[in-house]
Coordinates of C-alpha atoms in Angstrom, one line a residue:
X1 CA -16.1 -51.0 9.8
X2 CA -16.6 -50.5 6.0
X3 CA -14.9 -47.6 4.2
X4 CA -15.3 -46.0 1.1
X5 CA -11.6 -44.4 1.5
X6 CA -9.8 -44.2 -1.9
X7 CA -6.9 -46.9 -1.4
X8 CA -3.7 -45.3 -0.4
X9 CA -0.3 -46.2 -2.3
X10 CA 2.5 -46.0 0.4
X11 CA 6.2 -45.6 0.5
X12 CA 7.5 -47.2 4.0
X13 CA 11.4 -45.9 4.5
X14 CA 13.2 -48.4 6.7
X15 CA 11.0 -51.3 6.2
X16 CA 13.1 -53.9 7.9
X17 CA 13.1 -51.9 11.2
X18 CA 10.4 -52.5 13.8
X19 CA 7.8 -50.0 12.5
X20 CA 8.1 -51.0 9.4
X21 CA 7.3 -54.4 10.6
X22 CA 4.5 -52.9 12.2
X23 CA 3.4 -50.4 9.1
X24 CA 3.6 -54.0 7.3
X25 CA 1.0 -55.7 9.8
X26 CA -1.2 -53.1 9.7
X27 CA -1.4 -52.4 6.3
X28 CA -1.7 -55.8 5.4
X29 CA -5.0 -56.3 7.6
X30 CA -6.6 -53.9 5.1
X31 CA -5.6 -54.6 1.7
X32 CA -8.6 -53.0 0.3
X33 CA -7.2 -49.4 2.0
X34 CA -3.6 -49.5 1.1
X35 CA -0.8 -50.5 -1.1
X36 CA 3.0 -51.1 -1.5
X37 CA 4.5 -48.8 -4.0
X38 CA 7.9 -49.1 -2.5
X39 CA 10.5 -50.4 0.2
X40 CA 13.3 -49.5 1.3
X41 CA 16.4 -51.1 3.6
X42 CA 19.9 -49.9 4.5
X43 CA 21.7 -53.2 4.5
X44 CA 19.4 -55.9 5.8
X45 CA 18.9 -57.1 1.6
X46 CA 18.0 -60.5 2.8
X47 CA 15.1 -59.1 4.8
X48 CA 14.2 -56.7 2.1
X49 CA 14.0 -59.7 -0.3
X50 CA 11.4 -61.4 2.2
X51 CA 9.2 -58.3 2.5
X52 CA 9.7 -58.1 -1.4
X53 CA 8.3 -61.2 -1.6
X54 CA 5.1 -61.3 0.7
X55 CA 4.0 -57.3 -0.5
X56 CA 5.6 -56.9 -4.0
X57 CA 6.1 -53.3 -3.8
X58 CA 6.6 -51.5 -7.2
X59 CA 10.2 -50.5 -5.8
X60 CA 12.7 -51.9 -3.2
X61 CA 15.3 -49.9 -2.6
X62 CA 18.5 -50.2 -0.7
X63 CA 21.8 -48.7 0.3
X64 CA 24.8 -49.8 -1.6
X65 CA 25.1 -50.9 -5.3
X66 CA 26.2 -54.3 -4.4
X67 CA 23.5 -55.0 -2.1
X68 CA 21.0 -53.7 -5.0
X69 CA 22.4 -56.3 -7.4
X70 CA 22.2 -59.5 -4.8
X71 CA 18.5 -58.6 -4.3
X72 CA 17.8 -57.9 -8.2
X73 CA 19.4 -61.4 -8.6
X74 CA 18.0 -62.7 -6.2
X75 CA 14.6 -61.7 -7.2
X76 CA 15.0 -63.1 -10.5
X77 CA 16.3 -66.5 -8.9
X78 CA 13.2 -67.2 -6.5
X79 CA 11.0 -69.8 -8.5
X80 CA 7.6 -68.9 -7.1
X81 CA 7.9 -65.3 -7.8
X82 CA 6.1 -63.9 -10.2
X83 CA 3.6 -61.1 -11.4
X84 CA 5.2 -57.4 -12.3
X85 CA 8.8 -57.5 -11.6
X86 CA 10.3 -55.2 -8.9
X87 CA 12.7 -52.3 -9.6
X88 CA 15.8 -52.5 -7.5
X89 CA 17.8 -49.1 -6.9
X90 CA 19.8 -48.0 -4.7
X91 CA 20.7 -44.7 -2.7
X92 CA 20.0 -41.4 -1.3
X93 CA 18.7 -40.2 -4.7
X94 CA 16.5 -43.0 -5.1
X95 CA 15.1 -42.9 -1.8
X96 CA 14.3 -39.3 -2.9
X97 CA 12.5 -40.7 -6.2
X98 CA 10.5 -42.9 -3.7
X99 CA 9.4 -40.2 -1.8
X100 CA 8.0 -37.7 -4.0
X101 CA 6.8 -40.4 -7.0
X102 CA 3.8 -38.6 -7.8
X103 CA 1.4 -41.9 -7.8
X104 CA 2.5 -42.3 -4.1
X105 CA -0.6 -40.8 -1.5
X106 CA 1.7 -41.5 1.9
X107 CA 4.9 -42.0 3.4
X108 CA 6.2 -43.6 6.3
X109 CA 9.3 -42.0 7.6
X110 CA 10.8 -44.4 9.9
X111 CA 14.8 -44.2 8.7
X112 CA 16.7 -44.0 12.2
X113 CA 18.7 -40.9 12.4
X114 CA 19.8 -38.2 10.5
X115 CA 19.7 -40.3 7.2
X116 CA 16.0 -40.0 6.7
X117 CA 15.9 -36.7 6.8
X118 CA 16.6 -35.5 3.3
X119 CA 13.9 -38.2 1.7
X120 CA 11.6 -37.4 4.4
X121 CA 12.0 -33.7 3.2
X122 CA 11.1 -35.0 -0.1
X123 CA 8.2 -36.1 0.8
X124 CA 6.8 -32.9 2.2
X125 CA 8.0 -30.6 -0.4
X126 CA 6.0 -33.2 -2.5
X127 CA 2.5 -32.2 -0.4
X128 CA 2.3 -35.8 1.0
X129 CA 0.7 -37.4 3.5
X130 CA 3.9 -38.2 6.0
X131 CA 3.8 -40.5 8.7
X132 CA 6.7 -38.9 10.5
X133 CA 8.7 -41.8 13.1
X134 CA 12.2 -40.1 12.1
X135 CA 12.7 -37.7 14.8
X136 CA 15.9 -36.6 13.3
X137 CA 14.3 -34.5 10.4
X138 CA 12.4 -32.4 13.2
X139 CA 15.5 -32.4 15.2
X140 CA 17.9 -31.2 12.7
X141 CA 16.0 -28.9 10.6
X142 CA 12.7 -28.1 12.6
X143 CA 12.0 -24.6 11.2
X144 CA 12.8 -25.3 7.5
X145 CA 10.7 -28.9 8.0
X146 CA 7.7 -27.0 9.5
X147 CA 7.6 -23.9 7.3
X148 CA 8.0 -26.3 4.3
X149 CA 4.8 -28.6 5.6
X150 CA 3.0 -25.4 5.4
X151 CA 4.5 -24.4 2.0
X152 CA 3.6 -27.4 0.1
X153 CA 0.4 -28.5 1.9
X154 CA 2.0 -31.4 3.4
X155 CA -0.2 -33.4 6.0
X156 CA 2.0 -34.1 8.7
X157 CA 1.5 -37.0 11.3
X158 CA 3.4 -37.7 14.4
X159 CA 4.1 -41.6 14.9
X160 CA 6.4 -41.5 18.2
X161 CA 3.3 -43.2 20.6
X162 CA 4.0 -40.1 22.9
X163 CA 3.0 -37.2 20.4
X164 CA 0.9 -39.3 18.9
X165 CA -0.8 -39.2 21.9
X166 CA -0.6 -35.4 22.3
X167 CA -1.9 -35.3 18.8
X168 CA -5.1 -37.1 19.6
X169 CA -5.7 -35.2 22.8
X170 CA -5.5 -31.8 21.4
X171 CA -8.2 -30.4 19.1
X172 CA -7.3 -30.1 14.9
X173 CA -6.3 -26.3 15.0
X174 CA -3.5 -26.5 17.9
X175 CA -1.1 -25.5 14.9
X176 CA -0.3 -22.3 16.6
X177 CA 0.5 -22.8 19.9
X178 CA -0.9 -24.2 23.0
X179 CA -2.0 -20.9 24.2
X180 CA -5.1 -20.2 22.3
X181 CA -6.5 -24.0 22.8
X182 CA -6.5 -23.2 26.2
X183 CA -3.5 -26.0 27.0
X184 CA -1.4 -24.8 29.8
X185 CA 1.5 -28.2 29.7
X186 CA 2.3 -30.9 27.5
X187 CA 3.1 -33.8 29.7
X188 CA 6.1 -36.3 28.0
X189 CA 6.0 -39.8 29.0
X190 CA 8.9 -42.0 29.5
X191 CA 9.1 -45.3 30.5
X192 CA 12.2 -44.3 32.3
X193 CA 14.1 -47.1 30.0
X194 CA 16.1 -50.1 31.7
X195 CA 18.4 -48.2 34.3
X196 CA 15.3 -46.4 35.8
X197 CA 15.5 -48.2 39.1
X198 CA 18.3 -46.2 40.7
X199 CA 18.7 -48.7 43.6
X200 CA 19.5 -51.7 40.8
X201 CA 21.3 -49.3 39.1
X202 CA 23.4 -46.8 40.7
X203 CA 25.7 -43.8 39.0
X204 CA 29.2 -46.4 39.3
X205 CA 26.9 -49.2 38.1
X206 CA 25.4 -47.7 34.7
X207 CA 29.8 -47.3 33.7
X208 CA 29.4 -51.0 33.4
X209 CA 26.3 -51.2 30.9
X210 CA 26.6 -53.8 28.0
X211 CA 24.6 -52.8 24.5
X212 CA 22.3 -56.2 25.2
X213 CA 22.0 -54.6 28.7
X214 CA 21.2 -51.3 27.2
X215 CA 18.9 -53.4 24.4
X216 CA 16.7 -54.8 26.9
X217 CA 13.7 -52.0 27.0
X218 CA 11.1 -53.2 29.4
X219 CA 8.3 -52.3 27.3
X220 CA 9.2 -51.5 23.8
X221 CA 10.3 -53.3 20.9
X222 CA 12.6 -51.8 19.6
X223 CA 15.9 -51.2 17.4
X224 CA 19.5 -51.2 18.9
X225 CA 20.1 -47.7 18.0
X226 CA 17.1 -46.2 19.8
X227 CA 17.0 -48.4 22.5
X228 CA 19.9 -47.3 23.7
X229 CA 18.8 -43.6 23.0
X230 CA 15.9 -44.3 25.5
X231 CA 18.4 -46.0 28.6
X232 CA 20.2 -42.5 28.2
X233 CA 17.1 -40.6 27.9
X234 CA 18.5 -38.9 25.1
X235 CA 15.3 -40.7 23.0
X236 CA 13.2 -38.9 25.4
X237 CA 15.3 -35.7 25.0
X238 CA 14.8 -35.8 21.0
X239 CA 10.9 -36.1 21.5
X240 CA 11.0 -33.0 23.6
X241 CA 12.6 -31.1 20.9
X242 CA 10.2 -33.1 18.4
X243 CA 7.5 -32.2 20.0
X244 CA 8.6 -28.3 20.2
X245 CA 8.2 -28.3 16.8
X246 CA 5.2 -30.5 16.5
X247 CA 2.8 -28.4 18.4
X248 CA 4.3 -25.2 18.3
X249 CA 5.8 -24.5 21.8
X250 CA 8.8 -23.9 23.8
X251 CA 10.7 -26.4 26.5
X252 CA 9.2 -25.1 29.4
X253 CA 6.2 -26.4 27.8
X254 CA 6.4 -29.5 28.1
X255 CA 7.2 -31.4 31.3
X256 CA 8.7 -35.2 31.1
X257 CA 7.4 -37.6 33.1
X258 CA 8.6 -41.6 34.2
X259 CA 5.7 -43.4 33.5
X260 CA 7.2 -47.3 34.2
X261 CA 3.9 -49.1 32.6
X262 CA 4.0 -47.3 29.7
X263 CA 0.3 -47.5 29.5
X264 CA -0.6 -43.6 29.4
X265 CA 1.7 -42.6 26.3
X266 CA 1.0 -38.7 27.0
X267 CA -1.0 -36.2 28.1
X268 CA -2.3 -32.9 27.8
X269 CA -3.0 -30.5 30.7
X270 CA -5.5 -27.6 30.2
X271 CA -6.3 -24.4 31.7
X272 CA -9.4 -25.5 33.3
X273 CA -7.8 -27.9 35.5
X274 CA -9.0 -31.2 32.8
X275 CA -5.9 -33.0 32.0
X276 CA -6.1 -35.6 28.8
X277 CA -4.5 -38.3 28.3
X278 CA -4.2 -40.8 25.2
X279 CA -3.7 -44.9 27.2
X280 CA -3.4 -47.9 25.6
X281 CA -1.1 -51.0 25.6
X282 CA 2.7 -50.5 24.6
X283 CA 2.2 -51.5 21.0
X284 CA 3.3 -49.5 17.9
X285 CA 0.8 -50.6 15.8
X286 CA -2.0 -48.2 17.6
X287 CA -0.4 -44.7 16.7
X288 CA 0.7 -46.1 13.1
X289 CA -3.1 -47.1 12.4
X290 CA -4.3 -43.8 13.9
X291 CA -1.8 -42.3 11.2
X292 CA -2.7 -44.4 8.7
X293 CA -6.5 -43.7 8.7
X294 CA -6.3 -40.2 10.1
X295 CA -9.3 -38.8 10.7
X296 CA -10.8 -42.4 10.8
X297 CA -9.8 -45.2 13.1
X298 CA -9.5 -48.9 12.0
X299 CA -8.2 -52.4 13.2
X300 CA -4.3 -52.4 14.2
X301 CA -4.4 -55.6 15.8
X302 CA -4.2 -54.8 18.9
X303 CA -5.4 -56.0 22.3
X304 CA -7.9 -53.7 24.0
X305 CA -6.2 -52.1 27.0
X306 CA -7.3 -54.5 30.9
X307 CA -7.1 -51.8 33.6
X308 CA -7.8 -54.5 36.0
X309 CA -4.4 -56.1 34.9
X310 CA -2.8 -53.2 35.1
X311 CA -4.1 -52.5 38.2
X312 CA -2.1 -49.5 39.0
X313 CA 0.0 -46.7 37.5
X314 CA 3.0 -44.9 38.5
X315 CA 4.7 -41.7 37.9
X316 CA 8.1 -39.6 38.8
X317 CA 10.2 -37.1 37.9
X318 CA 12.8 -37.1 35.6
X319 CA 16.2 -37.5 36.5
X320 CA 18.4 -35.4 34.4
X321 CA 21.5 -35.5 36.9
X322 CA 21.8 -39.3 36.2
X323 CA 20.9 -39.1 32.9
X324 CA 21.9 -35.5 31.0
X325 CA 21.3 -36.3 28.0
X326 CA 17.8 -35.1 28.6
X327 CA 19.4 -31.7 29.6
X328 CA 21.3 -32.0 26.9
X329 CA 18.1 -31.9 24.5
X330 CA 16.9 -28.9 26.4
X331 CA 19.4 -26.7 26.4
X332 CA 19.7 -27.4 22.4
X333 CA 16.2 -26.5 22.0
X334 CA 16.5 -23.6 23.8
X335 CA 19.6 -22.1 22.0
X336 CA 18.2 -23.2 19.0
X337 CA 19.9 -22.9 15.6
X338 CA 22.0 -25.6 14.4
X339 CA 22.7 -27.2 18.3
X340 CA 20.2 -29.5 18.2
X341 CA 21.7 -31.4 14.9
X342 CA 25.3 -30.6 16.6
X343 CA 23.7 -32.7 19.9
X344 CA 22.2 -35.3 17.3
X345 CA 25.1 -36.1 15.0
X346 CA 27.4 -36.6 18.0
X347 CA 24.7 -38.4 20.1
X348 CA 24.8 -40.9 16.8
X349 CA 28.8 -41.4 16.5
X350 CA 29.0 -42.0 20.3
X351 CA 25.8 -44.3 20.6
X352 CA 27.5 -46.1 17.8
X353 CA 30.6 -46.8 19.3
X354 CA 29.2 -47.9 22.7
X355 CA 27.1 -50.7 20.5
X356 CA 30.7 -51.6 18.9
X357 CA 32.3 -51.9 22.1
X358 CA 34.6 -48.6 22.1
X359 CA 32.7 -46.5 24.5
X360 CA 31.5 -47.0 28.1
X361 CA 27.8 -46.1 28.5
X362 CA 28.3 -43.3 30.8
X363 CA 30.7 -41.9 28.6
X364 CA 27.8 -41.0 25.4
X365 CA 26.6 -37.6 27.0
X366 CA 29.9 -36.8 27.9
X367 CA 31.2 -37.0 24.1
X368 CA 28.1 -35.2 23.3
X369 CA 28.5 -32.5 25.5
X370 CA 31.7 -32.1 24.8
X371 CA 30.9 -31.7 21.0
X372 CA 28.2 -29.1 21.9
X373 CA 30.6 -26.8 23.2
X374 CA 32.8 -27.2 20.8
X375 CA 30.6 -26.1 17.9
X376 CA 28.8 -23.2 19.3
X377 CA 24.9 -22.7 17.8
X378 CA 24.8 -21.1 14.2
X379 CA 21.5 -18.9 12.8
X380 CA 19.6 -21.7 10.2
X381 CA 19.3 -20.2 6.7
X382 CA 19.4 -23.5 4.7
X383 CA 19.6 -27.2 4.8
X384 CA 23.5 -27.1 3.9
X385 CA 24.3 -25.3 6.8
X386 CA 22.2 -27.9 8.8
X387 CA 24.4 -30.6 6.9
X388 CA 27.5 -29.1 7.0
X389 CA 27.5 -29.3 11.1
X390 CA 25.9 -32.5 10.9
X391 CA 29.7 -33.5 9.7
X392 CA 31.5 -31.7 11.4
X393 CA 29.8 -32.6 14.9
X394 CA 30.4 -36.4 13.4
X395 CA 34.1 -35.3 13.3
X396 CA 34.8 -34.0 16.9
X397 CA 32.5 -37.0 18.1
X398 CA 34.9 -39.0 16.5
X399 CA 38.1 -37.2 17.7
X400 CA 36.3 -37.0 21.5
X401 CA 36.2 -40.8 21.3
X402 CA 39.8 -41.7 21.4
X403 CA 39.9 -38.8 24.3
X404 CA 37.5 -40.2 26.2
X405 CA 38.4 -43.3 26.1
X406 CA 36.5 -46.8 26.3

């Protein structure tokens, strides 16, 4: 379908990960709607040179000094590049630059945790268009992230496939509640993760979980970090909170359900009894094209959705005995304050150290409980007070690990 769509310049934070990948794909099936303006990598330089190469952004960024001067070399070194040369920099500051450059129409914010969230803040205060797959910057600072979307005009669009999903199913003005839209439930899916089955996988089994155990998501492609987030259901306990924030309700709002095909990625139940729900096959590249061409739809590469293949579709309660980290999420939510950045930082350090090797798998929520009660929930009247418990909930996680014990 043809489009007379001005072309959009975009910014794509955490391009090596797997929706930047995907952001990539997409965006390069319709050169004539978008362009690179930057890139950015923590420490993958070698895979921010590629991308450099194929989609010669304006700007690559990247973490450390000494990784910015290997892919500046580098750059210069590769014989077949040529055209404008690319400005390396490095750093929080300049993924701040990247974020609210004034030629730049959108952003993708798909940093994994609580390291996107002060560029991804940027962009907002910047009145961009913010393609929002960090769940940390709604997480940690929900109320000032919101209140600033509204202060500076920002146009704010979920990625996550689940309130993605809830975005298309409810109508444009659901920005103040569910209530006067007539939506009665927001329902969550989950694909459950890999330790779903509880028959494969009982509660003396899941102490015994490698990471490439925990890696292995039946569904979704996906990085190490949040894979793991989604075997605890801690991933599906941060989009709860998310989505709080998103549409403008409370908890009990929104029910989470196991959904193993991952096929229907959310729904939306209203008061007349209709329930609607967003389906289509488990591939990331679907929300981030909605996102892209909000309100207009284009190609994402994607194959159309075979009901007869998938023949059938299943769904169950969640388990939050098994897997509390999903309480976890709700109680956070539901003290509100700084808990839920408390519950992130520490879910971060522990999910960390269970990837190094130096925590058991069933030992995550109890570090992060244990931090939780430790730094009881403080009233929000800044981002430093948000930042300053992010540390110190990094801290006690730390502390709680040698406790705990591998």
């Amino acid at each position: 379908m043809s489009s007379n769509a001005p072309v959009q310049r975009i910014t794509i934070l955490g391009a090596t990960g797997s929706i930047g990948s995907s952001t990539l794909d997409v965006i390069s099936r319709h050169p004539e709607r978008y362009v690179v303006h930057a890139l950015s990598a923590a420490t993958r330089h070698e895979a921010l040179l590629e991308l450099c190469l194929v989609h010669r952004p304006q700007v690559a960024v990247i973490a450390s000094a000494e990784a910015a001067l290997w892919l500046g070399e580098a750059l210069e070194g590769v014989e077949s590049y040529q055209g404008t040369p690319i400005e390396v920099r490095h750093g929080e500051q300049a993924l701040v630059d990247i974020s609210e450059a004034p030629e730049v129409d959108s952003v993708m914010a798909a940093i994994v945790g609580a390291a996107g969230l002060l560029p991804t803040l940027a962009a907002v205060r910047a009145g961009k268009r913010v393609l929002l797959a960090n769940k940390e910057a709604l997480v940690c600072a929900g109320q000032l992230f919101m209140d600033a979307v509204k202060q500076h005009g920002a146009t704010l669009l979920p990625i996550d496939s689940e309130h993605n999903a809830i975005f298309q199913c409810l109508p444009p003005e659901h920005r103040d509640g569910l209530a006067p839209i007539g939506v009665e439930k927001l329902l969550l899916t989950a694909s459950g993760g890999p330790f779903r089955d509880e028959a494969e996988w009982p509660a003396e089994r899941l102490a015994t979980v490698t990471p490439a155990e925990a890696c292995a998501h039946p569904n979704w492609s996906m990085g190490r970090k949040i894979s793991v987030d989604s075997a605890t259901l801690m991933n599906k306990g941060l989009e709860l909170i998310e989505a709080c924030w998103l549409f403008a309700c409370g908890p009990n709002d929104i029910q989470v359900v196991v959904h193993p095909q991952s096929v229907i990625h959310s729904m939306a139940a209203y008061s007349d009894g209709s329930v609607l729900a967003q389906m289509g096959n488990p591939d990331m590249r679907t929300p981030i094209a909605y996102a892209l061409a909000w309100p207009e739809r284009i190609d994402a590469g994607v194959e159309p959705l075979d009901l007869f293949q998938v023949a059938r579709l299943d769904f169950r309660a969640a388990d939050e005995t098994r897997f509390p980290c999903l309480r976890l999420a709700r109680e956070a939510i539901a003290a509100g304050g700084t808990w839920p950045a408390v519950m992130n930082a520490a879910n971060e350090v522990a999910v960390a150290a269970f990837l190094e090797g130096r925590l058991a798998f069933d030992r995550i929520p109890v570090v992060v409980e244990a931090v939780m009660q430790a730094r009881p929930p403080l009233a929000v009247d800044g981002l430093e007070v948000i930042l300053s418990e992010d540390a110190a909930a990094r801290e006690l996680a730390a502390a709680q690990l040698a406790l705990v014990g591998p």
